[in-house]
Amino acid sequence: RGWLASGTWIWPSREYLLYVPRGYGGWRRRPLIVLMHGCRQTPELIAAGTRIAAAADANGWLVLLPRQSAKANPWSCWNWFDAATSAGRGEAAIVAAQVKAVRRTYRVHPRKVYAVGMSAGGGLAAALGLRQPKLFAGVFIHSGVACGAASAPLAAMRVLTDGADTDYERVAADARDAAPRRALPVPMLVISGANDPVVAEINAIQLVRQYLVFNGKLTPRSGPPDMLPPADQETTSTLATGRAMRVEDYREGKRLVVRWVRVTGLAHAWSGGDDAFPYNDPSPPDATAMLAEFVAGKW
């Protein structure tokens, strides 16, 4: 077990990577972060860009990184626009099965499994939160889209620029009706770049509305679909680089169920990431640090 002391990558026969943190001894239950890459990325690239291994070592996380097959999508995108995946089958079921496989082998805390995704991976994370609320304690989405946002694969590109062409709030309401009440709420934190040329800001608004409906904070079709209800708390801060960060929080009692972080000047890139790798922006805020606070409940 000497390799566990220094942290190492494990290559199982399934198509995913698992990072085991330094100091893992197998006796204490650990949080499991399920980090899903975006298009034209690999598990290795998103791990390097987000510095997830260092965060895992610091926080004691196990990290599962699913790998999309080029046979399933030539650009390595997760097929968030696929009806089966949006319904909880397809690739959502594949990732859920990977989580269960890791839980059988490693000491995973059953109430601390988090779906995390960038771009297309964010769309898959949104589906996992709605369709597997008993499995996931929370969802962290960077530059992603709502579950079931596209009516068909051919509509996917239009959705990225114009928003959903489906009743995505009804998707959330139906998922809520199907979910065990003890599994709700499923908190979500979404980060979006105000200058994202790939995923328009309307998608972040729709993600927030979808999870507000799912968590019982919003009635479907209440208010304009391109606007959000007033947040329970809103703060705006100026970052060291001159960018502005607006944070909107929605609570159920004292519990925060949805947070939207909007960053000016940020394009389609992981905020605070290592820009030696594609789709990463080195400027603050640090999305990986936000993930650590999210998992620790410091939000």
GROMACS .gro file of N, CA and C in nm, residues 66-168:
model
  309
   66PRO      N    1  -1.469   1.004  -1.536
   66PRO     CA    2  -1.514   0.922  -1.650
   66PRO      C    3  -1.452   0.972  -1.781
   67ARG      N    4  -1.432   0.878  -1.873
   67ARG     CA    5  -1.377   0.911  -2.004
   67ARG      C    6  -1.481   0.886  -2.112
   68GLN      N    7  -1.510   0.989  -2.191
   68GLN     CA    8  -1.600   0.969  -2.304
   68GLN      C    9  -1.525   0.897  -2.417
   69SER      N   10  -1.596   0.809  -2.485
   69SER     CA   11  -1.538   0.733  -2.595
   69SER      C   12  -1.552   0.810  -2.726
   70ALA      N   13  -1.446   0.808  -2.805
   70ALA     CA   14  -1.453   0.871  -2.937
   70ALA      C   15  -1.556   0.802  -3.025
   71LYS      N   16  -1.586   0.678  -2.996
   71LYS     CA   17  -1.689   0.608  -3.072
   71LYS      C   18  -1.829   0.661  -3.039
   72ALA      N   19  -1.845   0.713  -2.916
   72ALA     CA   20  -1.975   0.766  -2.875
   72ALA      C   21  -1.993   0.910  -2.921
   73ASN      N   22  -1.881   0.984  -2.931
   73ASN     CA   23  -1.887   1.123  -2.978
   73ASN      C   24  -1.750   1.161  -3.033
   74PRO      N   25  -1.741   1.200  -3.159
   74PRO     CA   26  -1.611   1.226  -3.221
   74PRO      C   27  -1.534   1.343  -3.159
   75TRP      N   28  -1.603   1.432  -3.086
   75TRP     CA   29  -1.536   1.545  -3.020
   75TRP      C   30  -1.519   1.521  -2.870
   76SER      N   31  -1.544   1.397  -2.830
   76SER     CA   32  -1.532   1.357  -2.688
   76SER      C   33  -1.630   1.431  -2.598
   77CYS      N   34  -1.740   1.481  -2.655
   77CYS     CA   35  -1.845   1.545  -2.574
   77CYS      C   36  -1.931   1.437  -2.508
   78TRP      N   37  -1.971   1.462  -2.385
   78TRP     CA   38  -2.077   1.380  -2.328
   78TRP      C   39  -2.207   1.418  -2.399
   79ASN      N   40  -2.289   1.319  -2.429
   79ASN     CA   41  -2.408   1.341  -2.510
   79ASN      C   42  -2.526   1.388  -2.423
   80TRP      N   43  -2.512   1.508  -2.365
   80TRP     CA   44  -2.616   1.565  -2.279
   80TRP      C   45  -2.747   1.587  -2.353
   81PHE      N   46  -2.740   1.596  -2.485
   81PHE     CA   47  -2.858   1.621  -2.569
   81PHE      C   48  -2.931   1.493  -2.606
   82ASP      N   49  -2.880   1.380  -2.564
   82ASP     CA   50  -2.942   1.252  -2.593
   82ASP      C   51  -3.060   1.230  -2.498
   83ALA      N   52  -3.175   1.191  -2.552
   83ALA     CA   53  -3.295   1.177  -2.470
   83ALA      C   54  -3.278   1.072  -2.361
   84ALA      N   55  -3.211   0.964  -2.394
   84ALA     CA   56  -3.191   0.858  -2.294
   84ALA      C   57  -3.107   0.908  -2.178
   85THR      N   58  -2.999   0.980  -2.208
   85THR     CA   59  -2.913   1.034  -2.103
   85THR      C   60  -2.989   1.134  -2.017
   86SER      N   61  -3.066   1.223  -2.080
   86SER     CA   62  -3.145   1.321  -2.004
   86SER      C   63  -3.247   1.253  -1.913
   87ALA      N   64  -3.293   1.137  -1.953
   87ALA     CA   65  -3.391   1.063  -1.874
   87ALA      C   66  -3.328   0.979  -1.765
   88GLY      N   67  -3.194   0.980  -1.758
   88GLY     CA   68  -3.125   0.903  -1.655
   88GLY      C   69  -3.071   0.771  -1.702
   89ARG      N   70  -3.092   0.742  -1.830
   89ARG     CA   71  -3.036   0.620  -1.886
   89ARG      C   72  -2.910   0.659  -1.964
   90GLY      N   73  -2.871   0.585  -2.063
   90GLY     CA   74  -2.757   0.620  -2.146
   90GLY      C   75  -2.632   0.649  -2.064
   91GLU      N   76  -2.567   0.760  -2.095
   91GLU     CA   77  -2.440   0.792  -2.030
   91GLU      C   78  -2.457   0.829  -1.883
   92ALA      N   79  -2.575   0.879  -1.846
   92ALA     CA   80  -2.600   0.905  -1.704
   92ALA      C   81  -2.598   0.773  -1.625
   93ALA      N   82  -2.657   0.669  -1.681
   93ALA     CA   83  -2.656   0.539  -1.614
   93ALA      C   84  -2.517   0.479  -1.610
   94ILE      N   85  -2.438   0.503  -1.715
   94ILE     CA   86  -2.301   0.451  -1.717
   94ILE      C   87  -2.218   0.513  -1.604
   95VAL      N   88  -2.228   0.645  -1.589
   95VAL     CA   89  -2.151   0.712  -1.484
   95VAL      C   90  -2.203   0.670  -1.346
   96ALA      N   91  -2.333   0.657  -1.331
   96ALA     CA   92  -2.388   0.611  -1.203
   96ALA      C   93  -2.336   0.471  -1.169
   97ALA      N   94  -2.324   0.386  -1.270
   97ALA     CA   95  -2.269   0.252  -1.247
   97ALA      C   96  -2.122   0.258  -1.206
   98GLN      N   97  -2.047   0.351  -1.263
   98GLN     CA   98  -1.908   0.369  -1.224
   98GLN      C   99  -1.897   0.412  -1.078
   99VAL      N  100  -1.985   0.504  -1.037
   99VAL     CA  101  -1.987   0.548  -0.897
   99VAL      C  102  -2.012   0.429  -0.805
  100LYS      N  103  -2.108   0.347  -0.840
  100LYS     CA  104  -2.141   0.232  -0.756
  100LYS      C  105  -2.026   0.133  -0.752
  101ALA      N  106  -1.954   0.118  -0.864
  101ALA     CA  107  -1.839   0.027  -0.867
  101ALA      C  108  -1.729   0.078  -0.774
  102VAL      N  109  -1.704   0.208  -0.775
  102VAL     CA  110  -1.602   0.265  -0.686
  102VAL      C  111  -1.645   0.250  -0.541
  103ARG      N  112  -1.773   0.269  -0.513
  103ARG     CA  113  -1.821   0.256  -0.375
  103ARG      C  114  -1.806   0.114  -0.323
  104ARG      N  115  -1.811   0.016  -0.412
  104ARG     CA  116  -1.795  -0.122  -0.368
  104ARG      C  117  -1.651  -0.153  -0.329
  105THR      N  118  -1.557  -0.078  -0.384
  105THR     CA  119  -1.415  -0.108  -0.364
  105THR      C  120  -1.347  -0.016  -0.264
  106TYR      N  121  -1.393   0.109  -0.258
  106TYR     CA  122  -1.327   0.210  -0.174
  106TYR      C  123  -1.424   0.261  -0.068
  107ARG      N  124  -1.367   0.320   0.035
  107ARG     CA  125  -1.447   0.372   0.146
  107ARG      C  126  -1.501   0.510   0.110
  108VAL      N  127  -1.616   0.510   0.045
  108VAL     CA  128  -1.680   0.635   0.001
  108VAL      C  129  -1.791   0.670   0.100
  109HIS      N  130  -1.795   0.796   0.140
  109HIS     CA  131  -1.903   0.841   0.226
  109HIS      C  132  -2.032   0.842   0.145
  110PRO      N  133  -2.136   0.769   0.184
  110PRO     CA  134  -2.255   0.756   0.101
  110PRO      C  135  -2.333   0.886   0.082
  111ARG      N  136  -2.311   0.984   0.169
  111ARG     CA  137  -2.383   1.111   0.157
  111ARG      C  138  -2.292   1.225   0.112
  112LYS      N  139  -2.178   1.188   0.055
  112LYS     CA  140  -2.085   1.290   0.008
  112LYS      C  141  -2.029   1.255  -0.130
  113VAL      N  142  -2.118   1.226  -0.222
  113VAL     CA  143  -2.082   1.201  -0.361
  113VAL      C  144  -2.133   1.320  -0.442
  114TYR      N  145  -2.045   1.383  -0.520
  114TYR     CA  146  -2.078   1.508  -0.590
  114TYR      C  147  -2.054   1.495  -0.740
  115ALA      N  148  -2.154   1.535  -0.818
  115ALA     CA  149  -2.142   1.537  -0.964
  115ALA      C  150  -2.089   1.673  -1.006
  116VAL      N  151  -1.976   1.674  -1.074
  116VAL     CA  152  -1.909   1.798  -1.113
  116VAL      C  153  -1.880   1.790  -1.262
  117GLY      N  154  -1.911   1.897  -1.336
  117GLY     CA  155  -1.887   1.891  -1.480
  117GLY      C  156  -1.860   2.026  -1.541
  118MET      N  157  -1.779   2.023  -1.647
  118MET     CA  158  -1.747   2.141  -1.726
  118MET      C  159  -1.811   2.127  -1.863
  119SER      N  160  -1.888   2.228  -1.906
  119SER     CA  161  -1.945   2.232  -2.040
  119SER      C  162  -2.035   2.111  -2.065
  120ALA      N  163  -2.003   2.025  -2.162
  120ALA     CA  164  -2.085   1.906  -2.185
  120ALA      C  165  -2.089   1.818  -2.061
  121GLY      N  166  -1.979   1.815  -1.988
  121GLY     CA  167  -1.978   1.741  -1.861
  121GLY      C  168  -2.073   1.802  -1.760
  122GLY      N  169  -2.092   1.935  -1.769
  122GLY     CA  170  -2.189   2.000  -1.683
  122GLY      C  171  -2.331   1.960  -1.715
  123GLY      N  172  -2.360   1.944  -1.845
  123GLY     CA  173  -2.491   1.896  -1.885
  123GLY      C  174  -2.518   1.756  -1.831
  124LEU      N  175  -2.416   1.671  -1.831
  124LEU     CA  176  -2.431   1.537  -1.776
  124LEU      C  177  -2.448   1.543  -1.624
  125ALA      N  178  -2.374   1.632  -1.558
  125ALA     CA  179  -2.388   1.648  -1.413
  125ALA      C  180  -2.529   1.692  -1.376
  126ALA      N  181  -2.588   1.783  -1.457
  126ALA     CA  182  -2.724   1.828  -1.431
  126ALA      C  183  -2.821   1.711  -1.437
  127ALA      N  184  -2.803   1.623  -1.535
  127ALA     CA  185  -2.889   1.506  -1.548
  127ALA      C  186  -2.871   1.411  -1.431
  128LEU      N  187  -2.749   1.391  -1.387
  128LEU     CA  188  -2.724   1.300  -1.275
  128LEU      C  189  -2.789   1.350  -1.147
  129GLY      N  190  -2.784   1.480  -1.123
  129GLY     CA  191  -2.846   1.533  -1.003
  129GLY      C  192  -2.996   1.513  -1.002
  130LEU      N  193  -3.062   1.535  -1.117
  130LEU     CA  194  -3.207   1.519  -1.125
  130LEU      C  195  -3.249   1.372  -1.123
  131ARG      N  196  -3.173   1.289  -1.190
  131ARG     CA  197  -3.216   1.149  -1.207
  131ARG      C  198  -3.163   1.054  -1.100
  132GLN      N  199  -3.060   1.097  -1.028
  132GLN     CA  200  -3.000   1.011  -0.926
  132GLN      C  201  -2.985   1.088  -0.793
  133PRO      N  202  -3.094   1.146  -0.740
  133PRO     CA  203  -3.081   1.226  -0.618
  133PRO      C  204  -3.041   1.146  -0.495
  134LYS      N  205  -3.068   1.015  -0.495
  134LYS     CA  206  -3.026   0.933  -0.382
  134LYS      C  207  -2.876   0.907  -0.385
  135LEU      N  208  -2.816   0.918  -0.504
  135LEU     CA  209  -2.674   0.886  -0.520
  135LEU      C  210  -2.586   1.008  -0.498
  136PHE      N  211  -2.634   1.128  -0.535
  136PHE     CA  212  -2.551   1.248  -0.532
  136PHE      C  213  -2.598   1.347  -0.426
  137ALA      N  214  -2.501   1.398  -0.350
  137ALA     CA  215  -2.532   1.496  -0.245
  137ALA      C  216  -2.538   1.637  -0.299
  138GLY      N  217  -2.483   1.661  -0.416
  138GLY     CA  218  -2.482   1.795  -0.472
  138GLY      C  219  -2.428   1.793  -0.614
  139VAL      N  220  -2.449   1.905  -0.684
  139VAL     CA  221  -2.409   1.918  -0.824
  139VAL      C  222  -2.335   2.050  -0.840
  140PHE      N  223  -2.220   2.045  -0.909
  140PHE     CA  224  -2.135   2.162  -0.931
  140PHE      C  225  -2.112   2.171  -1.081
  141ILE      N  226  -2.165   2.277  -1.143
  141ILE     CA  227  -2.165   2.286  -1.289
  141ILE      C  228  -2.094   2.413  -1.333
  142HIS      N  229  -1.997   2.398  -1.421
  142HIS     CA  230  -1.923   2.511  -1.476
  142HIS      C  231  -1.952   2.519  -1.626
  143SER      N  232  -2.015   2.629  -1.669
  143SER     CA  233  -2.040   2.653  -1.813
  143SER      C  234  -2.123   2.543  -1.876
  144GLY      N  235  -2.228   2.501  -1.808
  144GLY     CA  236  -2.308   2.389  -1.857
  144GLY      C  237  -2.449   2.428  -1.897
  145VAL      N  238  -2.532   2.326  -1.921
  145VAL     CA  239  -2.670   2.346  -1.967
  145VAL      C  240  -2.763   2.261  -1.881
  146ALA      N  241  -2.892   2.295  -1.886
  146ALA     CA  242  -2.992   2.225  -1.808
  146ALA      C  243  -3.015   2.083  -1.861
  147CYS      N  244  -3.062   1.999  -1.774
  147CYS     CA  245  -3.098   1.862  -1.814
  147CYS      C  246  -3.217   1.865  -1.908
  148GLY      N  247  -3.206   1.793  -2.019
  148GLY     CA  248  -3.316   1.785  -2.115
  148GLY      C  249  -3.339   1.912  -2.192
  149ALA      N  250  -3.236   1.998  -2.204
  149ALA     CA  251  -3.253   2.128  -2.269
  149ALA      C  252  -3.275   2.118  -2.418
  150ALA      N  253  -3.226   2.012  -2.481
  150ALA     CA  254  -3.236   1.998  -2.627
  150ALA      C  255  -3.340   1.894  -2.664
  151SER      N  256  -3.426   1.929  -2.761
  151SER     CA  257  -3.531   1.837  -2.805
  151SER      C  258  -3.475   1.722  -2.890
  152ALA      N  259  -3.356   1.743  -2.948
  152ALA     CA  260  -3.295   1.642  -3.034
  152ALA      C  261  -3.146   1.676  -3.049
  153PRO      N  262  -3.062   1.578  -3.087
  153PRO     CA  263  -2.920   1.609  -3.106
  153PRO      C  264  -2.895   1.723  -3.203
  154LEU      N  265  -2.976   1.734  -3.308
  154LEU     CA  266  -2.956   1.840  -3.407
  154LEU      C  267  -2.983   1.979  -3.350
  155ALA      N  268  -3.052   1.984  -3.237
  155ALA     CA  269  -3.084   2.114  -3.176
  155ALA      C  270  -2.977   2.159  -3.078
  156ALA      N  271  -2.877   2.076  -3.053
  156ALA     CA  272  -2.782   2.104  -2.946
  156ALA      C  273  -2.708   2.236  -2.965
  157MET      N  274  -2.657   2.262  -3.084
  157MET     CA  275  -2.581   2.385  -3.106
  157MET      C  276  -2.668   2.508  -3.088
  158ARG      N  277  -2.792   2.499  -3.130
  158ARG     CA  278  -2.884   2.613  -3.114
  158ARG      C  279  -2.914   2.637  -2.966
  159VAL      N  280  -2.925   2.530  -2.889
  159VAL     CA  281  -2.949   2.543  -2.745
  159VAL      C  282  -2.834   2.615  -2.677
  160LEU      N  283  -2.712   2.585  -2.718
  160LEU     CA  284  -2.596   2.648  -2.655
  160LEU      C  285  -2.599   2.800  -2.671
  161THR      N  286  -2.650   2.848  -2.782
  161THR     CA  287  -2.651   2.992  -2.808
  161THR      C  288  -2.783   3.059  -2.769
  162ASP      N  289  -2.895   2.985  -2.775
  162ASP     CA  290  -3.026   3.045  -2.754
  162ASP      C  291  -3.099   2.994  -2.631
  163GLY      N  292  -3.048   2.889  -2.569
  163GLY     CA  293  -3.118   2.830  -2.455
  163GLY      C  294  -3.206   2.714  -2.496
  164ALA      N  295  -3.270   2.654  -2.398
  164ALA     CA  296  -3.347   2.531  -2.419
  164ALA      C  297  -3.461   2.551  -2.517
  165ASP      N  298  -3.489   2.445  -2.594
  165ASP     CA  299  -3.606   2.444  -2.680
  165ASP      C  300  -3.707   2.342  -2.629
  166THR      N  301  -3.698   2.309  -2.501
  166THR     CA  302  -3.788   2.214  -2.436
  166THR      C  303  -3.845   2.279  -2.311
  167ASP      N  304  -3.939   2.212  -2.248
  167ASP     CA  305  -3.993   2.257  -2.119
  167ASP      C  306  -3.904   2.199  -2.009
  168TYR      N  307  -3.788   2.259  -1.993
  168TYR     CA  308  -3.688   2.207  -1.899
  168TYR      C  309  -3.736   2.217  -1.753
   0.00000   0.00000   0.00000
